[in-house]
XYZ file of C-alpha atoms in Angstrom:
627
model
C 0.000 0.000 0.000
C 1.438 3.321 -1.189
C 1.962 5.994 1.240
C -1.286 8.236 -0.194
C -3.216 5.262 0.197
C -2.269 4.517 3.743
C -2.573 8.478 4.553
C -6.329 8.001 3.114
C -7.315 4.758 4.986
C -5.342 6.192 8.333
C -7.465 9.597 8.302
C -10.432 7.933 7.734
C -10.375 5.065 10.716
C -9.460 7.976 12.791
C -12.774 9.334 12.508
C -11.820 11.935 9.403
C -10.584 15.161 9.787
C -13.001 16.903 11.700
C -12.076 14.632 14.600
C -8.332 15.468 14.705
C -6.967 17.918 16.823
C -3.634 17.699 16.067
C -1.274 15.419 14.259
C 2.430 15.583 14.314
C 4.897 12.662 14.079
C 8.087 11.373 15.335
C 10.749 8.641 14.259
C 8.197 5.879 13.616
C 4.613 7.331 14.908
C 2.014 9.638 13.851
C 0.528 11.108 16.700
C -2.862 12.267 16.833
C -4.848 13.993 19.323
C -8.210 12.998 18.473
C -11.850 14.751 19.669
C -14.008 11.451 20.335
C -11.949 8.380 20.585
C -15.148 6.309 20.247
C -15.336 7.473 16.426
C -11.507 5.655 16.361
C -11.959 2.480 14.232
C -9.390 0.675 15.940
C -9.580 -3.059 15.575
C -9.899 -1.780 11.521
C -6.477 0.610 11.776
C -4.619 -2.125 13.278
C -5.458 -4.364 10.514
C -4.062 -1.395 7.492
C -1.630 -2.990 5.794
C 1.170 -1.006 6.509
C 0.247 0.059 10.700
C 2.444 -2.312 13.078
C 0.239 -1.386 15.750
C -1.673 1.377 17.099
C -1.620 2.433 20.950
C -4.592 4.453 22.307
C -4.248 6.444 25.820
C -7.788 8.596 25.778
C -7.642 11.129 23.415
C -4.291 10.193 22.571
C -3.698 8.307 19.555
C -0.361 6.417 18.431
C -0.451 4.881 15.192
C 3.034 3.290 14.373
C 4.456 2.623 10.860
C 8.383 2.520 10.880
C 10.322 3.954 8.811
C 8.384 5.819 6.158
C 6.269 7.642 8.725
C 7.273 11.125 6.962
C 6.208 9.988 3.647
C 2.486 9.096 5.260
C 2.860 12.926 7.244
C 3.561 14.455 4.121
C 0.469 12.838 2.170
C -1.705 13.751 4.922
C -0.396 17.254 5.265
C -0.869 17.479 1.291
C -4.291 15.816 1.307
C -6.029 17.696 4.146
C -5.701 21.108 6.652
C -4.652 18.727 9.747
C -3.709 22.633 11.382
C -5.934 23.075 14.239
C -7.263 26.893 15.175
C -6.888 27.819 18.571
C -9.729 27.892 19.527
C -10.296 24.107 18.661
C -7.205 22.890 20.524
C -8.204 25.220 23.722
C -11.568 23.394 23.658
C -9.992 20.641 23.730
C -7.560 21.323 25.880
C -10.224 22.499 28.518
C -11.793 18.723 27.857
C -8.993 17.664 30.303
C -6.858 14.899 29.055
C -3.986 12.894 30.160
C -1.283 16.073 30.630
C 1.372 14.468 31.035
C 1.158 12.846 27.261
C 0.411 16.529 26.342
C 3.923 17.704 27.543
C 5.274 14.815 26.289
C 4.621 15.028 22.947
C 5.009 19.265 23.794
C 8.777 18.065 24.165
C 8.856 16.028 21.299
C 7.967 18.884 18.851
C 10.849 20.519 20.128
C 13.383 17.957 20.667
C 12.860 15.323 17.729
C 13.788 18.090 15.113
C 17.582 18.775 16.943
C 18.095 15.145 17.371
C 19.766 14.470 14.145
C 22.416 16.986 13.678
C 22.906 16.445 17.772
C 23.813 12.769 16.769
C 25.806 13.447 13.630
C 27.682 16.025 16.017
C 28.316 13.445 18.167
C 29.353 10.724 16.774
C 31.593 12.969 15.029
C 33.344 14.558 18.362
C 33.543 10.508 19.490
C 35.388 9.895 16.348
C 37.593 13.064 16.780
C 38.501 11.856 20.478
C 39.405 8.560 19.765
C 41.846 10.020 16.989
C 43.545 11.583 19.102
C 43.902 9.576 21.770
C 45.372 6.962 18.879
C 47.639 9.751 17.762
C 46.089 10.398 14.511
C 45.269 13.461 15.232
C 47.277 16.877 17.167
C 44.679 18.547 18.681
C 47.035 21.600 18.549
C 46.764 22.134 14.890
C 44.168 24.192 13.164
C 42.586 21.117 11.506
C 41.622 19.642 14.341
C 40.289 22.695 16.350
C 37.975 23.100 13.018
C 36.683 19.702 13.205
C 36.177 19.696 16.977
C 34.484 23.637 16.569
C 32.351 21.971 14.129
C 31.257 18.608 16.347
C 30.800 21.423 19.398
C 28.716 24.021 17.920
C 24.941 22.362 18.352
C 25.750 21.975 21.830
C 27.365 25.605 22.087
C 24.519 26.884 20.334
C 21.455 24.981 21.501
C 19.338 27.486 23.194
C 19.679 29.302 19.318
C 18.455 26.097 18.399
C 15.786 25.639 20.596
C 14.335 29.070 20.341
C 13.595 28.760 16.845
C 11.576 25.314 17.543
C 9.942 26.563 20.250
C 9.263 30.066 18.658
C 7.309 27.413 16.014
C 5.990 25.547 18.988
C 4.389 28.215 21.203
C 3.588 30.701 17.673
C 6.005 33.253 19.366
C 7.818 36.196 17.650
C 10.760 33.891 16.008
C 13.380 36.893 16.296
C 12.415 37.729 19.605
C 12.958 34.270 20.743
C 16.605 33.863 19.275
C 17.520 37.495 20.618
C 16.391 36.519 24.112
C 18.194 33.171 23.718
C 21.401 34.917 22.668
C 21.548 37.177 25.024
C 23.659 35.257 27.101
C 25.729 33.725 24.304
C 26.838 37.250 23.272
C 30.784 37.107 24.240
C 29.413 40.142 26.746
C 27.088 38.178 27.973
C 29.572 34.993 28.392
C 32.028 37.630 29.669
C 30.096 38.661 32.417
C 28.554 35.242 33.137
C 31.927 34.460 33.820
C 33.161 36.585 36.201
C 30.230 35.621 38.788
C 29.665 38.939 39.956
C 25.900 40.246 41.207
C 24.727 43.518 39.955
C 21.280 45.120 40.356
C 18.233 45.633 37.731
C 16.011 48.078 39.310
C 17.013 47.679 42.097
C 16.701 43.879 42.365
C 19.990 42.064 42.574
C 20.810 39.498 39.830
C 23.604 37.159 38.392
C 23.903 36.285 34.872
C 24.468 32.727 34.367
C 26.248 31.191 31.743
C 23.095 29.623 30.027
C 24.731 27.976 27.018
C 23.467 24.904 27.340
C 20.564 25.563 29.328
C 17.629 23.574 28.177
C 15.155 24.808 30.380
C 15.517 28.868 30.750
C 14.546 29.211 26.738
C 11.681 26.344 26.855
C 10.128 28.681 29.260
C 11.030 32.142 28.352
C 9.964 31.235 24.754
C 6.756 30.032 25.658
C 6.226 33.331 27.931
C 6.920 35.313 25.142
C 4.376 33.962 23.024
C 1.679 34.255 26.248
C 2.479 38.089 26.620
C 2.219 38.438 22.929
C -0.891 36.893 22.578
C -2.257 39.663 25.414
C -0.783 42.450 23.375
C -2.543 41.466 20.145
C -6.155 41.096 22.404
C -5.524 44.944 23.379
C -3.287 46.487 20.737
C -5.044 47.174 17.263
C -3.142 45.656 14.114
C -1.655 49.225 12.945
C 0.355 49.653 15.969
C 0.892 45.903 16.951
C 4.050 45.927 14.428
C 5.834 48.201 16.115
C 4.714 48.195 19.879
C 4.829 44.466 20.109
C 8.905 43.966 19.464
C 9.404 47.320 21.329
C 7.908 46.069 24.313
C 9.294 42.537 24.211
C 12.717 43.410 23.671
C 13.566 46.472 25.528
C 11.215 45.259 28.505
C 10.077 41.638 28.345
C 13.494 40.049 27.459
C 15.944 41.524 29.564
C 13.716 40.625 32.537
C 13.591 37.023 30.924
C 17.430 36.961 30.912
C 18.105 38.980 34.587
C 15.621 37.405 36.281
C 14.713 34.232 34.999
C 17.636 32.873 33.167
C 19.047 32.491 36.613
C 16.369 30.520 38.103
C 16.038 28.526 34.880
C 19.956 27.623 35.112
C 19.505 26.455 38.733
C 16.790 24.380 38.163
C 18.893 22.441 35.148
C 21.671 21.934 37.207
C 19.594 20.764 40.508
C 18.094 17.994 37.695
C 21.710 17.186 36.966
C 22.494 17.129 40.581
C 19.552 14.914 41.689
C 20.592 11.772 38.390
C 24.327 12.575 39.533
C 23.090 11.573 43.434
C 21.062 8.861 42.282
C 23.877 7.303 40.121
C 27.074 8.005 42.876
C 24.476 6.330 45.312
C 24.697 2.932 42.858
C 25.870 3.386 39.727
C 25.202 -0.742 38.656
C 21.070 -0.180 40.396
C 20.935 3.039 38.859
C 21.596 2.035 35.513
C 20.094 -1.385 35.574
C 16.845 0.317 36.218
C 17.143 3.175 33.875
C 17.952 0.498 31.259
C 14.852 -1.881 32.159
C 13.013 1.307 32.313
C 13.749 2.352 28.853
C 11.488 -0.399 26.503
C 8.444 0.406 29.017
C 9.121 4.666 28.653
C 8.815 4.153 25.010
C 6.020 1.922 25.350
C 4.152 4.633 26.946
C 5.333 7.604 24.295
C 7.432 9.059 27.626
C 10.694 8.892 26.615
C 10.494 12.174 24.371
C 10.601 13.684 27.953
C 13.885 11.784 28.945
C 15.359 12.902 26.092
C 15.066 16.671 27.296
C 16.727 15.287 30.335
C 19.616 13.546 28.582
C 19.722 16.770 26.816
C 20.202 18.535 29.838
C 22.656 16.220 31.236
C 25.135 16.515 28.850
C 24.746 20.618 28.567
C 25.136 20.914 32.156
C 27.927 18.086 33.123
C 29.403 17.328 29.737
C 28.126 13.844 30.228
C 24.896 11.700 30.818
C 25.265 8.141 32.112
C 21.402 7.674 31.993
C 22.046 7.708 28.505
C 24.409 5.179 28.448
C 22.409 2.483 30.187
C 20.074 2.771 27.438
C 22.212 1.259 25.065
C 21.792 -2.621 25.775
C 18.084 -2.297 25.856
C 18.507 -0.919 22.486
C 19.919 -3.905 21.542
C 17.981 -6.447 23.471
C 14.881 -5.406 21.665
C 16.781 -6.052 18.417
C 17.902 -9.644 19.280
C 14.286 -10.433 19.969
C 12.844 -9.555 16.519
C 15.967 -12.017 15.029
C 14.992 -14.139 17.243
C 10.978 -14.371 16.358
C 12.209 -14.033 13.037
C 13.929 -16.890 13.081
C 11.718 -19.104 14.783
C 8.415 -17.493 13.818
C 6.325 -19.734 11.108
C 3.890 -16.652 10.517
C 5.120 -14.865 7.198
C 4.040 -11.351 7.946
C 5.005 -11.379 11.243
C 8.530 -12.678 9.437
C 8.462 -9.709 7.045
C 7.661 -7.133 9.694
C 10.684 -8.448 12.244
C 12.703 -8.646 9.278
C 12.030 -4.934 7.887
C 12.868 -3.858 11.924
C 15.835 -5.924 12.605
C 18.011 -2.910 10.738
C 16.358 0.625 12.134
C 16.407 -1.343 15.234
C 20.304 -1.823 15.430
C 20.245 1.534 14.652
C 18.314 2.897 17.540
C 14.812 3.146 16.011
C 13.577 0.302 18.516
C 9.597 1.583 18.422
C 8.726 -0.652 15.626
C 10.408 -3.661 17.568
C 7.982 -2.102 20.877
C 4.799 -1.659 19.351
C 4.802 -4.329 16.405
C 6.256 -7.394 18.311
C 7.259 -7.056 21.795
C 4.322 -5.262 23.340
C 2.147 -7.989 22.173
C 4.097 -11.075 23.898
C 4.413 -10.587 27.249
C 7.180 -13.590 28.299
C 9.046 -12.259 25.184
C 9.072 -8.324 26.795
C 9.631 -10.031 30.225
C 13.214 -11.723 28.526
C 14.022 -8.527 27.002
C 13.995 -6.639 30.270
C 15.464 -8.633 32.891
C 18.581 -9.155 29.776
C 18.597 -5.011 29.554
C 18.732 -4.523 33.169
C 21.495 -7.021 33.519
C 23.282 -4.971 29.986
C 22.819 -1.248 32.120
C 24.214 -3.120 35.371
C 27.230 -3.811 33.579
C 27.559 0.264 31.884
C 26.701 1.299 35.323
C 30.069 -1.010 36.723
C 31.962 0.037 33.817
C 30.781 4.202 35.013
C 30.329 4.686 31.026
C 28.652 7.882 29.680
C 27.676 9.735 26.960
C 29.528 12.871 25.614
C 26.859 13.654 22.728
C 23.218 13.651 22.808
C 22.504 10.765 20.709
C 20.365 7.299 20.604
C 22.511 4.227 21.235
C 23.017 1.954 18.433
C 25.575 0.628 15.965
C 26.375 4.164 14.343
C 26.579 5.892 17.625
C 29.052 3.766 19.284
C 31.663 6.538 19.127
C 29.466 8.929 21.028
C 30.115 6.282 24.371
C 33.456 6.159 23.756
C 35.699 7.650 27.131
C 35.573 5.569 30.397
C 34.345 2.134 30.402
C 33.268 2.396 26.859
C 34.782 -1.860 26.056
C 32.484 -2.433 29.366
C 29.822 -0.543 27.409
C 30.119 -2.882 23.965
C 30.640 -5.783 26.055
C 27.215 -5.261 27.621
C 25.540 -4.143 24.756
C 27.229 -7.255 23.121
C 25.921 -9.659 25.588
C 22.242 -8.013 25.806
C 22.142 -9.233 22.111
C 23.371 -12.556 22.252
C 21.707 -12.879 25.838
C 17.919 -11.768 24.919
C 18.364 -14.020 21.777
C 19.324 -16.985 23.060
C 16.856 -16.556 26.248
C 14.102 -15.732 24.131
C 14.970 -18.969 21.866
C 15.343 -20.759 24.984
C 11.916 -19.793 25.802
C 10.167 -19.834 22.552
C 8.451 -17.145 20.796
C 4.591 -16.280 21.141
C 2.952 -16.293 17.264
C 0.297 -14.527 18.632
C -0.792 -12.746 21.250
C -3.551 -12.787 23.805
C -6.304 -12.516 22.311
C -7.632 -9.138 22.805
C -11.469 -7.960 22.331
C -11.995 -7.614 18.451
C -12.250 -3.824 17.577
C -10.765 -2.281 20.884
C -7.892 -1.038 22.225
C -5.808 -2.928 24.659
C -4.598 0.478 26.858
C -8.148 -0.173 28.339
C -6.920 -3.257 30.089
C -9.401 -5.302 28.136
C -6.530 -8.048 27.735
C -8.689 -11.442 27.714
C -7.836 -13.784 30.943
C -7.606 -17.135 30.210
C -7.330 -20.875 30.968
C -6.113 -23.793 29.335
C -9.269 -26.018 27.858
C -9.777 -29.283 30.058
C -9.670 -32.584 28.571
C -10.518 -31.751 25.124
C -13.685 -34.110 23.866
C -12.728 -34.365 20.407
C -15.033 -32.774 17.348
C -16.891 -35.454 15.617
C -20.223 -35.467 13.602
C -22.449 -33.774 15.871
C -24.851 -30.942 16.168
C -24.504 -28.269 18.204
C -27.931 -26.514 19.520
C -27.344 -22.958 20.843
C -30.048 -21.127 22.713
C -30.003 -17.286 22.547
C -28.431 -15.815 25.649
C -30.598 -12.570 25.476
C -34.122 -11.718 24.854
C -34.576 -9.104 21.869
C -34.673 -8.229 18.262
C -32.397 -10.884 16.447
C -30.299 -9.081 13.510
C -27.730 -10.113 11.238
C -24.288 -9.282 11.942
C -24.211 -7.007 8.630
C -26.433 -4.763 10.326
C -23.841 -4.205 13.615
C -22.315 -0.591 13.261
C -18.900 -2.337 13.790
C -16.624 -2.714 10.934
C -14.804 -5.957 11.957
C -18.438 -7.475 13.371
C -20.376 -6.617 10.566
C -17.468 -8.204 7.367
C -17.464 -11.549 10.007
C -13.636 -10.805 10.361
C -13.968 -12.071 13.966
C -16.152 -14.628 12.940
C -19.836 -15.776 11.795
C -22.766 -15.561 14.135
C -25.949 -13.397 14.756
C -26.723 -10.089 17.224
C -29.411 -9.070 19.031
C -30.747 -5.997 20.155
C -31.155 -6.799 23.384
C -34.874 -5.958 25.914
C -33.462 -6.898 29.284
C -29.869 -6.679 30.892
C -29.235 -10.321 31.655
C -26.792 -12.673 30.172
C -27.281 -16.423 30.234
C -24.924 -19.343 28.639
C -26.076 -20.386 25.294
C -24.297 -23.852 25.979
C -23.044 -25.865 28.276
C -19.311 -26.093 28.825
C -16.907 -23.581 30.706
C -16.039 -20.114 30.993
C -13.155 -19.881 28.565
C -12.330 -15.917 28.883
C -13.675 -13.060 30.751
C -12.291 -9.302 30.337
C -11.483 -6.843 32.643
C -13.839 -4.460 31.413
C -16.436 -6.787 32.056
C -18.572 -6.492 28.785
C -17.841 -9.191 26.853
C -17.731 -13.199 27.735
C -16.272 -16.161 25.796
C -17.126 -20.015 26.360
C -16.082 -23.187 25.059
C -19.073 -25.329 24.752
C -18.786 -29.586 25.834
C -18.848 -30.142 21.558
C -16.067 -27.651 21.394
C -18.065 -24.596 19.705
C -16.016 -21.210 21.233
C -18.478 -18.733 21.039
C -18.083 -14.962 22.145
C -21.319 -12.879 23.674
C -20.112 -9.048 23.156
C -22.594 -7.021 24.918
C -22.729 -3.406 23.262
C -20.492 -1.801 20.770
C -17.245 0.315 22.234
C -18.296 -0.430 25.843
C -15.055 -1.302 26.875
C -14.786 2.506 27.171
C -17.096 2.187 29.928
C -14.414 0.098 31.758
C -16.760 -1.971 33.482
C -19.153 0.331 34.931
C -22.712 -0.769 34.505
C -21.909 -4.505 34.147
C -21.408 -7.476 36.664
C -20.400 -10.734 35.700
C -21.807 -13.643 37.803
C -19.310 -16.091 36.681
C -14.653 -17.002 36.480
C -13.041 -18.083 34.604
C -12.560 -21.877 34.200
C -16.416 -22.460 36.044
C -18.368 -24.483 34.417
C -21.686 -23.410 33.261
C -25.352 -25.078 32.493
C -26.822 -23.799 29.629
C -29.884 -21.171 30.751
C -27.242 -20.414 33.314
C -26.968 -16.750 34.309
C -23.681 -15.499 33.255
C -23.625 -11.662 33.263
C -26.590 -8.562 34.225
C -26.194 -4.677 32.934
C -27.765 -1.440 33.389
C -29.382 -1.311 30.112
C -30.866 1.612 30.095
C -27.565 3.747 32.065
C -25.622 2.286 29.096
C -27.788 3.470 26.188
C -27.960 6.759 28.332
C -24.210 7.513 27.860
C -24.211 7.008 23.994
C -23.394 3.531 23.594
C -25.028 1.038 21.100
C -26.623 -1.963 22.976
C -26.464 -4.572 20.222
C -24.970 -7.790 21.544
C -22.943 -10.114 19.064
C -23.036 -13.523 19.328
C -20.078 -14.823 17.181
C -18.548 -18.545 16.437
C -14.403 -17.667 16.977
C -13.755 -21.384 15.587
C -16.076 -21.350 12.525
C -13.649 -22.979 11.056
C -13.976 -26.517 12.806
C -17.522 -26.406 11.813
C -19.393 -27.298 8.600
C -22.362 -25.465 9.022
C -24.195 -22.972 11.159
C -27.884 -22.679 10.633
C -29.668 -19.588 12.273
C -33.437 -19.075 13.655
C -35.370 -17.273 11.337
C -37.334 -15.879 13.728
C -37.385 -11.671 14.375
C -37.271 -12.083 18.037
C -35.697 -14.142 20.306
C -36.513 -14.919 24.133
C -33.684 -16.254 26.196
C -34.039 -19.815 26.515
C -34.847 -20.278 22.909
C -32.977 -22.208 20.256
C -31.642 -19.612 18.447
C -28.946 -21.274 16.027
C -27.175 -24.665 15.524
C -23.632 -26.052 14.170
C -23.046 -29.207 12.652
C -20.000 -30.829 11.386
């Protein structure tokens, strides 16, 4: 499927345009932020040929595709005005949604842009360092102070940097922004910085800080620019505003920016550098086993963007970051485990996806290895962690660092080179060879637990299950299944669910149900139940697995309105109750009350022969299988 294509099918599932907020993208995500997440058609966007997965935190929408994410940006940028007004996004906004996600992906706007001239910086100062430390290279000669001027400049220069993306960000004045930021990068600025001396500013006293590598001073200066500008324009009419507006800011706004809050900005970076710095002197080999065991499940969750910005500030304050470091064997313990399922794996796509990952992966792009494969086999994840944790003990024994904000991976080696850096390929080393041949030890999942068709698994919705007793093997028999709910009987093409309605889950029947009670259509045992309480699945004595899905999206209600009378593993009667909801509380809050009943093995059956009746009452035969 060509990029266009996917950009078409993506927008669409989403709920079209007019329910996107936002959508930006990172290394291997598109990002929405989405109005009504029930209009997501997520059991459908998972399926695109071309999504690895899609994660779904509220209004929060992560669809993954690897490596030609910008190509499916750009079509959707081309084919549609995804640039929300402010007013929309402040409605939004004053919805309340997960905020921490919001500053997360905040940071990533800012950050994700820098990070590839940060990483070609250094991997280029590693390089340089090791060259001279070989003798290669005199780092008295003019070559070499070019070359090392050149791998030090983003890091000399990054509040420049950052002003301009956050200037973008927050919609502030963009020369405003790089003024205030280089302020302090001025060689009178760095002059006086450097002496340390207080002065006053009307009256208040003040020290300017050397804020070179501040990460946090501009972030929030920028983004207080762009708030008093936006009061300026509310009382200032459009004739003046191009003149008062950079008058004001500069001669009044900024230098209180830089006196007084540049200071406070600085302090705050290097108390963040002080507090990983305790942690780590405290245990380096705990410290960085953690961090590193950490790092899978931070990207799981879309929060590493945030760490970043800390690793960022690390290195800009101390020169260093071991935090950093100790991500590098997780790095490459999620890579051994797509070889690994790749080798062993008898499942052709999921062969062609591991095998389209193995490379990005290596190469520090391990989200497609996250969301695609490891996120979905939980003894597989388990391997990769404990291996990681053991790779960042060993980085935190070996007290290796970074020198260069970059991702850990083959190319960046050079960037961990300095003390302990053979500890830090050793452990990198063995986190590859050690989640491989743990995971092959092991075995691989080729699929994973089944989760309810059509919704997201963030809702803990994850199915729990048993092993089937004795199995009573299939032979020529009839199966007679009496309708578990009273109501009007439909066919599944007239469910407003996508994968009900095609019978991707499977064939059956629905009914629109009169009464909130749930009884067994067979007899045999409780073979699932979910967390969110809405949806059953049992295994009938002839071997029929049949799913009862009461209401369309109601996992969203995460349980509330439902009780379920019965475990899993019990054994039920057919007539038995099984489940009782608030009918009408449910159809209050929006929901559709249709209740699928669907054969998940249709496949082990010859024939399924349905009532033809327009109503059913529970108790009554409703539909039979034969084989």
């Amino acid at each position: 499927m060509n990029s266009t294509v996917l950009a078409d099918n993506i927008l669409r599932m989403v709920g079209g345009e007019s329910n996107v907020v936002t959508v930006i993208h990172c290394a291997t995500r598109l990002r929405f932020t989405v109005i009504d997440n029930r209009k997501v058609k997520l059991a459908e966007l998972r399926a695109l040929d071309g999504v690895l997965t899609v994660v779904c935190e509220g209004d929060r929408l992560q669809v993954v595709i690897g490596n030609r994410v910008a190509k499916v940006f750009h079509a959707l940028s081309v084919r549609c005005g995804l640039i929300s007004t402010e007013k929309k996004r402040g409605q939004h906004e004053r919805a309340g949604c997960a905020q921490l996600m919001r500053w997360s992906d905040g940071l990533a706007d800012i950050t994700m842009p820098l990070l590839g001239v940060m990483m070609a910086a250094g991997i280029l100062k590693g390089i340089l360092i090791m060259c001279v430390d070989a003798g290669w290279l005199n780092p008295g000669r003019q070559r070499a102070a070019t070359l090392f001027a050149i791998a030090e400049s983003p890091f000399n220069f990054l509040p420049l940097f950052l002003a301009i993306l956050c200037a973008r960000k927050f919609k502030a004045n963009l020369f405003i922004a790089v003024a205030m930021a280089g302020a302090s990068l001025s060689p009178l600025g760095m002059g006086i910085s450097a002496g340390g001396q207080q002065e006053a500013f009307s009256g208040l006293p003040f020290r300017l800080m050397n804020s070179s590598g501040a990460v946090i001073p501009v972030i929030v200066g920028v983004w207080l620019i762009s708030r008093i500008e936006q009061v300026i324009e509310r009382y200032v009419d459009a004739a003046k505003r191009a003149i008062v507006t950079p008058c004001f800011l500069l001669l009044i706004i900024v230098p209180l920016i830089v006196l007084l809050l540049f200071p406070v900005g600085v302090s705050i970076s290097q108390a963040i550098s002080a507090l990983f710095s305790a942690l780590y002197n405290f245990s380096p080999i705990f410290t960085c086993a953690l961090m590193a065991a950490a790092w899978p499940l931070l990207l799981m969750l879309g929060l590493h963007q945030a760490f970043i910005v800390l690793f960022i500030n690390d290195i800009s304050v101390m020169g260093q970051s071991f935090l950093l470091a100790a991500c590098g064997p997780a790095i490459f313990a999620c890579s051994a485990m797509l070889l690994a399922v790749n080798l062993r794996s008898r499942n052709s796509k999921l062969k062609a996806l591991t095998r389209s990952a193995i490379i990005p992966s290596l190469f520090g792009l391990s989200e497609p290895a996250i969301y695609g494969v490891t996120l979905k086999r939980k003894k597989m994840f388990l391997c990769v962690l404990v291996v990681a944790a053991f790779g960042g003990a060993m980085v935190g024994y070996g007290k290796n660092s970074a020198i260069a904000m970059a991702m850990p991976g083959l190319l960046t080696i050079p960037v961990f080179y300095g003390e302990g850096f053979i500890t830090y390929i050793l452990a990198c080393s063995l986190a590859f060879v050690g989640s491989l041949g743990l995971i092959l030890l092991t075995g691989i999942e080729e699929s994973s637990l089944p989760v309810n068709w059509g919704e997201s698994p963030d809702r803990e919705n994850i199915a729990v299950r048993r092993p089937p007793p004795a199995a009573k093997p299939v032979s020529d028999i009839t199966e007679q299944i009496i309708a578990p709910v009273s109501g009007e009987v439909i066919s599944l093409a007239q469910v407003n669910d996508g994968v009900f309605s095609t019978g991707s889950v499977g064939p059956g029947f629905a009914i629109i149900p009169d009464e909130g009670r749930v009884y067994s259509p067979v007899d045999g045992y409780i073979a699932s139940t979910y967390a969110s309480r809405h949806a059953i699945r049992i295994c009938s004595d002839a071997g029929a697995e049949i799913l009862i899905h009461v209401g369309i999206n109601t996992v969203q209600l995460a349980g509330k309105y439902f009780c379920v009378e019965v475990q899993t593993g019990e054994v039920v009667k057919q007539g038995q109750l099984l489940m009782t909801f608030d009918l009408l509380a449910i159809a209050a809050e929006g929901y559709d009350t249709v209740t699928p009943i669907i054969i998940t093995n249709s496949e082990a059956w010859r024939s399924l022969g349905a009532s033809e009746k327009p109503r059913s009452r529970s108790g009554e035969r409703s539909s039979a299988l034969s084989i």
